[in-house]
């Protein structure tokens, strides 16, 4: 009987060869545990399948301990690359596309950016997690737990690409009622529509389809009794509502001097070149990022529309416009061909992030006003671009970035004083202050302070103000606030409504009627490799044409 039993039993040598060489993940367990922790708090754009493939490669049984150790070493560069891929940091394509701009940054500013990546609190937490892992690994089989977690994350990813592990709550949805037929934004699916990858892509496509149909209708000519006036568009770099709140300057007197102020204006990008092009093409609906660098309908160019009505065009900057080919982009893709106003004799107030001088804006304003006064009673449209708030700007003779709050206060004081000059000049003017994008002073879980690769909501929600000077009926009372979601098309529409200048001679101005039915625009923002879109009251993000995920709060 014993002999029969021994004959029927399977000896270890009869087991499959590879089945004898199962080993755990070893130190890679810590790698995955660290990722799980970062994912839980929203610091990763985790790719479940890629991480599961890495774990499978590390677990595949192979004979010989030397081959096993060699495999672990060979996996190190792949693991580091995957870790970078799982972060919100700019992709390789983005870094390569901006290589020339990075090379143009000053050494002091580059060092400052590198130091921002060092987070002592996170390093300390990672060290504690490492010690905890070494201690608990004496009793727990972490490989089983890690593989189970990776499998679960992949199952979730199959049912919906947005892996919602974050301990966050969504704000209540607010119904936004348009002011009129022209104000209807791009269609958004009903509240019951789930935020799946397919639905979010469909919503984005629907948004752009509708935006292609929207355009400001300027008159073909001005009436004989039209009143000449100057339009001054002041495009400020690195200023958002989030930045104002961070430095406690939202209550600066400047912001109370506007007649109209947009509370929910989306700049649609977090980079200067695209922002300038979008502003100069404000007379058409919002375009996808890649279409900004293609010819547009001639009716889209705001300053061209004004030029056809007899407005001469002007261009002023407190910098050269050379960095990143900014001025060249305005000319080629924004069709702004006006010569740059002379900067000769102006003093520098700051040294920019690329080592070039940033001119004194007060002197720039005074020179422009003096030239306009000398030109007499004419129609003109001027585009100003100001960069004193850009990250990395420093005082002459210093290496560290000058405090943002001090720079912002100086600029606001200069604008406030300029408004006094305009009021005293007696000229009829329409001033539009519209920032390019925010500075990202606070930063978030997606990107560090000062980085702008991802157009986050706090980066693209900017304060926009409009002020009329020289009217017979000055605005009385508080600033008229427009709280509906808006973008550049609303500015173009408002300019078109005032282009005949008759408002300056009116004995009474109905401000509510003036802003009635301005176009609304759903918050969609783009850079080359990132899209952020509001969907049913929540922001979602897509990187490098990948899947959509909720924007971490």
Short mmCIF file of C-alpha atoms in Angstrom, two decimals, residues 19 64-65 97 99 105 130 135 167 179 207 281 295 299 317 326 350-351 365 370 407 439 463 469 498 504 545 553:
data_model
loop_
_atom_site.label_atom_id
_atom_site.label_comp_id
_atom_site.label_asym_id
_atom_site.label_seq_id
_atom_site.Cartn_x
_atom_site.Cartn_y
_atom_site.Cartn_z
CA UNK A 19 6.89 27.32 -10.60
CA UNK A 64 18.94 31.56 -10.48
CA UNK A 65 19.28 34.29 -7.88
CA UNK A 97 9.56 71.79 -27.28
CA UNK A 99 14.29 73.64 -24.83
CA UNK A 105 16.57 81.48 -18.56
CA UNK A 130 10.65 53.32 4.43
CA UNK A 135 9.76 46.98 10.29
CA UNK A 167 -10.47 62.16 -0.29
CA UNK A 179 -28.64 86.48 -20.25
CA UNK A 207 -17.56 72.64 -27.20
CA UNK A 281 -8.34 86.64 -32.22
CA UNK A 295 -4.44 80.96 -40.43
CA UNK A 299 -12.99 88.38 -39.22
CA UNK A 317 5.70 96.67 -24.28
CA UNK A 326 6.62 86.31 -28.31
CA UNK A 350 13.44 95.01 -12.91
CA UNK A 351 15.68 92.36 -14.46
CA UNK A 365 2.11 104.92 -19.81
CA UNK A 370 1.80 112.10 -24.56
CA UNK A 407 5.91 94.01 -7.63
CA UNK A 439 1.55 83.25 -11.77
CA UNK A 463 -9.47 89.46 -13.19
CA UNK A 469 -12.91 107.80 -19.54
CA UNK A 498 -19.17 100.59 -28.11
CA UNK A 504 -19.16 108.91 -24.59
CA UNK A 545 -4.00 62.70 -25.19
CA UNK A 553 -8.17 69.45 -5.09
#
